[in-house]
PDB file of C-alpha atoms in Angstrom:
ATOM      1  CA  MET A   1     150.605 185.674 -55.731  1.00 53.00           C
ATOM      2  CA  PRO A   2     152.977 188.187 -57.351  1.00 63.00           C
ATOM      3  CA  ASN A   3     155.323 190.297 -55.208  1.00 72.00           C
ATOM      4  CA  GLN A   4     154.034 193.604 -53.933  1.00 82.00           C
ATOM      5  CA  VAL A   5     155.347 196.939 -55.512  1.00 88.00           C
ATOM      6  CA  PHE A   6     156.633 198.594 -52.373  1.00 90.00           C
ATOM      7  CA  ILE A   7     157.773 201.795 -54.017  1.00 92.00           C
ATOM      8  CA  ASP A   8     155.934 204.397 -55.847  1.00 90.00           C
ATOM      9  CA  ASP A   9     156.638 207.182 -58.355  1.00 89.00           C
ATOM     10  CA  GLU A  10     157.566 209.589 -55.638  1.00 90.00           C
ATOM     11  CA  ASP A  11     160.399 207.279 -54.467  1.00 91.00           C
ATOM     12  CA  LEU A  12     161.799 207.511 -57.988  1.00 90.00           C
ATOM     13  CA  TYR A  13     161.678 211.178 -58.949  1.00 86.00           C
ATOM     14  CA  SER A  14     162.378 212.326 -55.375  1.00 90.00           C
ATOM     15  CA  ARG A  15     165.961 210.966 -55.749  1.00 90.00           C
ATOM     16  CA  LEU A  16     166.513 212.956 -59.048  1.00 86.00           C
ATOM     17  CA  GLY A  17     165.357 216.410 -58.254  1.00 86.00           C
ATOM     18  CA  GLY A  18     161.636 216.035 -58.635  1.00 88.00           C
ATOM     19  CA  LYS A  19     158.990 214.878 -61.127  1.00 85.00           C
ATOM     20  CA  ALA A  20     159.699 217.493 -63.786  1.00 84.00           C
ATOM     21  CA  VAL A  21     163.383 216.516 -63.946  1.00 82.00           C
ATOM     22  CA  PHE A  22     162.743 212.843 -64.147  1.00 81.00           C
ATOM     23  CA  THR A  23     159.905 213.320 -66.650  1.00 81.00           C
ATOM     24  CA  GLN A  24     162.178 215.409 -68.857  1.00 79.00           C
ATOM     25  CA  LEU A  25     164.855 212.664 -68.677  1.00 74.00           C
ATOM     26  CA  LEU A  26     162.294 209.998 -69.807  1.00 75.00           C
ATOM     27  CA  ASP A  27     160.637 212.088 -72.498  1.00 73.00           C
ATOM     28  CA  PRO A  28     162.537 211.367 -75.552  1.00 66.00           C
ATOM     29  CA  GLN A  29     159.499 212.652 -77.834  1.00 70.00           C
ATOM     30  CA  LYS A  30     159.415 215.870 -75.663  1.00 74.00           C
ATOM     31  CA  LYS A  31     155.639 215.430 -74.919  1.00 77.00           C
ATOM     32  CA  GLY A  32     156.143 216.514 -71.288  1.00 72.00           C
ATOM     33  CA  THR A  33     154.197 213.488 -69.867  1.00 73.00           C
ATOM     34  CA  TRP A  34     155.072 210.912 -67.304  1.00 72.00           C
ATOM     35  CA  ASN A  35     154.442 207.326 -68.682  1.00 76.00           C
ATOM     36  CA  THR A  36     152.775 205.595 -65.668  1.00 82.00           C
ATOM     37  CA  THR A  37     152.990 202.108 -67.472  1.00 87.00           C
ATOM     38  CA  THR A  38     156.655 202.342 -67.854  1.00 87.00           C
ATOM     39  CA  SER A  39     157.087 203.467 -64.324  1.00 88.00           C
ATOM     40  CA  LEU A  40     154.923 200.647 -62.819  1.00 92.00           C
ATOM     41  CA  LYS A  41     156.850 198.120 -64.952  1.00 94.00           C
ATOM     42  CA  ALA A  42     160.177 199.495 -63.839  1.00 94.00           C
ATOM     43  CA  ARG A  43     159.048 199.694 -60.188  1.00 94.00           C
ATOM     44  CA  ALA A  44     157.565 196.124 -60.225  1.00 94.00           C
ATOM     45  CA  ASP A  45     160.725 194.677 -61.837  1.00 95.00           C
ATOM     46  CA  ALA A  46     163.005 196.417 -59.252  1.00 95.00           C
ATOM     47  CA  CYS A  47     160.972 195.192 -56.332  1.00 92.00           C
ATOM     48  CA  ASN A  48     161.149 191.741 -57.696  1.00 90.00           C
ATOM     49  CA  ILE A  49     164.827 191.862 -58.088  1.00 92.00           C
ATOM     50  CA  VAL A  50     165.304 193.198 -54.588  1.00 89.00           C
ATOM     51  CA  LEU A  51     162.934 190.690 -52.932  1.00 85.00           C
ATOM     52  CA  GLU A  52     164.511 187.861 -54.872  1.00 84.00           C
ATOM     53  CA  ALA A  53     167.981 188.941 -53.602  1.00 85.00           C
ATOM     54  CA  ALA A  54     166.910 189.432 -50.000  1.00 80.00           C
ATOM     55  CA  GLY A  55     164.969 186.121 -50.104  1.00 72.00           C
ATOM     56  CA  VAL A  56     162.053 187.568 -47.907  1.00 60.00           C
ATOM     57  CA  GLN A  57     159.095 187.331 -50.086  1.00 53.00           C
ATOM     58  CA  SER A  58     157.033 185.310 -47.749  1.00 50.00           C
ATOM     59  CA  ASP A  59     158.062 187.507 -44.804  1.00 60.00           C
ATOM     60  CA  LEU A  60     156.987 190.572 -46.413  1.00 61.00           C
ATOM     61  CA  GLY A  61     153.748 189.499 -48.062  1.00 59.00           C
ATOM     62  CA  GLY A  62     151.443 190.901 -45.389  1.00 66.00           C
ATOM     63  CA  ILE A  63     153.068 194.277 -44.784  1.00 74.00           C
ATOM     64  CA  PRO A  64     151.347 197.094 -46.584  1.00 76.00           C
ATOM     65  CA  ALA A  65     153.393 199.241 -48.940  1.00 76.00           C
ATOM     66  CA  SER A  66     152.736 202.269 -46.710  1.00 77.00           C
ATOM     67  CA  GLU A  67     154.605 200.491 -43.870  1.00 82.00           C
ATOM     68  CA  PHE A  68     157.277 199.027 -45.784  1.00 81.00           C
ATOM     69  CA  ALA A  69     159.579 202.137 -46.066  1.00 83.00           C
ATOM     70  CA  ALA A  70     159.577 202.440 -42.141  1.00 85.00           C
ATOM     71  CA  LYS A  71     160.345 198.740 -41.676  1.00 85.00           C
ATOM     72  CA  PHE A  72     162.784 198.230 -44.588  1.00 85.00           C
ATOM     73  CA  PRO A  73     164.214 201.585 -45.774  1.00 88.00           C
ATOM     74  CA  ASN A  74     167.280 200.000 -47.255  1.00 88.00           C
ATOM     75  CA  LEU A  75     165.157 197.804 -49.398  1.00 89.00           C
ATOM     76  CA  VAL A  76     163.112 200.740 -50.530  1.00 91.00           C
ATOM     77  CA  THR A  77     166.321 202.723 -51.245  1.00 93.00           C
ATOM     78  CA  TRP A  78     167.902 200.001 -53.408  1.00 94.00           C
ATOM     79  CA  ALA A  79     164.621 199.183 -55.256  1.00 94.00           C
ATOM     80  CA  ALA A  80     164.159 202.801 -56.092  1.00 95.00           C
ATOM     81  CA  HIS A  81     167.630 203.155 -57.424  1.00 95.00           C
ATOM     82  CA  LYS A  82     167.309 200.091 -59.469  1.00 96.00           C
ATOM     83  CA  ALA A  83     164.002 201.236 -60.734  1.00 95.00           C
ATOM     84  CA  ILE A  84     165.247 204.569 -61.883  1.00 93.00           C
ATOM     85  CA  ALA A  85     167.821 202.660 -64.211  1.00 94.00           C
ATOM     86  CA  LEU A  86     165.155 200.335 -65.352  1.00 94.00           C
ATOM     87  CA  ALA A  87     162.800 203.206 -66.144  1.00 91.00           C
ATOM     88  CA  TRP A  88     165.499 204.805 -68.312  1.00 89.00           C
ATOM     89  CA  LEU A  89     166.026 201.504 -70.126  1.00 90.00           C
ATOM     90  CA  TYR A  90     162.384 201.056 -70.686  1.00 89.00           C
ATOM     91  CA  GLY A  91     161.446 204.571 -71.408  1.00 84.00           C
ATOM     92  CA  GLY A  92     164.644 206.435 -72.598  1.00 79.00           C
ATOM     93  CA  GLY A  93     164.047 205.806 -76.184  1.00 76.00           C
ATOM     94  CA  GLY A  94     167.566 204.279 -76.810  1.00 76.00           C
ATOM     95  CA  THR A  95     169.486 207.362 -75.631  1.00 81.00           C
ATOM     96  CA  ALA A  96     172.537 206.933 -73.594  1.00 86.00           C
ATOM     97  CA  MET A  97     172.138 206.609 -69.837  1.00 88.00           C
ATOM     98  CA  PRO A  98     173.421 209.537 -67.997  1.00 88.00           C
ATOM     99  CA  ASP A  99     176.171 209.109 -65.623  1.00 91.00           C
ATOM    100  CA  ALA A 100     174.069 209.804 -62.471  1.00 88.00           C
ATOM    101  CA  ILE A 101     171.575 207.138 -63.372  1.00 90.00           C
ATOM    102  CA  ALA A 102     174.338 204.661 -64.308  1.00 93.00           C
ATOM    103  CA  SER A 103     175.877 205.245 -60.862  1.00 92.00           C
ATOM    104  CA  PHE A 104     172.567 204.653 -59.288  1.00 89.00           C
ATOM    105  CA  ASP A 105     172.389 201.332 -61.131  1.00 94.00           C
ATOM    106  CA  LYS A 106     175.926 200.282 -60.216  1.00 95.00           C
ATOM    107  CA  ALA A 107     175.344 201.158 -56.506  1.00 93.00           C
ATOM    108  CA  ALA A 108     171.958 199.310 -56.461  1.00 93.00           C
ATOM    109  CA  ASP A 109     173.539 196.175 -58.119  1.00 93.00           C
ATOM    110  CA  ALA A 110     176.276 196.165 -55.552  1.00 92.00           C
ATOM    111  CA  ALA A 111     173.707 196.381 -52.617  1.00 90.00           C
ATOM    112  CA  ILE A 112     171.530 193.890 -54.053  1.00 90.00           C
ATOM    113  CA  ASP A 113     174.341 191.410 -54.397  1.00 89.00           C
ATOM    114  CA  LYS A 114     175.093 192.041 -50.753  1.00 87.00           C
ATOM    115  CA  LEU A 115     171.470 191.348 -49.786  1.00 83.00           C
ATOM    116  CA  ALA A 116     171.800 188.044 -51.677  1.00 81.00           C
ATOM    117  CA  VAL A 117     175.105 187.025 -49.912  1.00 80.00           C
ATOM    118  CA  ARG A 118     173.565 188.074 -46.545  1.00 73.00           C
ATOM    119  CA  ARG A 119     170.495 185.853 -47.234  1.00 64.00           C
ATOM    120  CA  ARG A 120     172.746 182.821 -48.248  1.00 64.00           C
ATOM    121  CA  LYS A 121     174.999 183.125 -45.175  1.00 62.00           C
ATOM    122  CA  ASN A 122     172.195 183.871 -42.554  1.00 57.00           C
ATOM    123  CA  GLY A 123     168.952 182.959 -44.044  1.00 53.00           C
ATOM    124  CA  ALA A 124     167.390 186.414 -43.738  1.00 52.00           C
ATOM    125  CA  SER A 125     168.061 189.921 -45.001  1.00 48.00           C
ATOM    126  CA  ASP A 126     168.094 191.655 -41.858  1.00 52.00           C
ATOM    127  CA  TYR A 127     170.885 189.728 -40.250  1.00 45.00           C
ATOM    128  CA  SER A 128     174.401 191.258 -40.525  1.00 50.00           C
ATOM    129  CA  PRO A 129     177.080 188.895 -41.634  1.00 44.00           C
ATOM    130  CA  ALA A 130     179.504 190.052 -39.032  1.00 49.00           C
ATOM    131  CA  PRO A 131     182.808 188.270 -38.522  1.00 44.00           C
ATOM    132  CA  ALA A 132     181.563 186.797 -35.354  1.00 47.00           C
ATOM    133  CA  GLN A 133     179.164 184.821 -37.712  1.00 51.00           C
ATOM    134  CA  GLU A 134     181.918 183.503 -39.769  1.00 56.00           C
ATOM    135  CA  ILE A 135     184.352 180.735 -39.118  1.00 58.00           C
ATOM    136  CA  ASN A 136     187.869 181.838 -38.380  1.00 60.00           C
ATOM    137  CA  GLY A 137     190.816 179.482 -38.094  1.00 62.00           C
ATOM    138  CA  SER A 138     191.732 176.139 -39.301  1.00 70.00           C
ATOM    139  CA  ILE A 139     189.274 173.229 -39.057  1.00 68.00           C
ATOM    140  CA  ALA A 140     190.474 169.795 -37.658  1.00 70.00           C
ATOM    141  CA  LEU A 141     189.182 166.809 -39.400  1.00 71.00           C
ATOM    142  CA  SER A 142     189.023 163.553 -37.329  1.00 72.00           C
ATOM    143  CA  ALA A 143     187.411 160.043 -37.909  1.00 73.00           C
ATOM    144  CA  ASP A 144     184.263 160.894 -35.957  1.00 74.00           C
ATOM    145  CA  ARG A 145     183.758 164.745 -36.094  1.00 73.00           C
ATOM    146  CA  VAL A 146     184.888 168.102 -37.586  1.00 67.00           C
ATOM    147  CA  THR A 147     186.050 170.861 -35.071  1.00 67.00           C
ATOM    148  CA  LEU A 148     188.013 174.005 -35.121  1.00 66.00           C
ATOM    149  CA  ASP A 149     191.660 173.335 -34.194  1.00 63.00           C
ATOM    150  CA  SER A 150     191.413 176.050 -31.357  1.00 61.00           C
ATOM    151  CA  TYR A 151     188.713 174.125 -29.798  1.00 53.00           C
ATOM    152  CA  GLN A 152     190.743 170.938 -29.694  1.00 52.00           C
ATOM    153  CA  ARG A 153     193.701 172.928 -28.181  1.00 53.00           C
ATOM    154  CA  GLY A 154     191.391 174.552 -25.515  1.00 52.00           C
ATOM    155  CA  GLY A 155     192.232 178.107 -26.776  1.00 50.00           C
ATOM    156  CA  TYR A 156     190.370 180.551 -29.003  1.00 51.00           C
ATOM    157  CA  PHE A 157     193.367 181.826 -30.916  1.00 48.00           C
TER     158      PHE A 157
END
């Protein structure tokens, strides 16, 4: 079963000043039309990238796209930003990517990488890898177990 596409065209062009602006950017032949096939491919690919990084495909399978934004607004934001850049790559006709779209792509890549790190550390995308969840201090290795040095000394610092 393929991942769901949890963003729509509105999520893309609302972040760039409206449909007319985004259509103009992605219209190298100056036809004034929005290519829905290119949009769907970019949105689907962006959703796949975000869900793969978050590692929550099975958790999100039953959530309708209409409820997705309310439950996971951060995933929608980053998928939309990534989809804007992908839409440019797929439909920009080889023209140079505008700086604003390139910055969306860079920010999305950084956030998607954080999602993947968070998943690897905590097993879920909605947990925050706060310092309390990380090991601080040195580790004491003994013949029968591994502990923190502070635990063996009876202190925390």
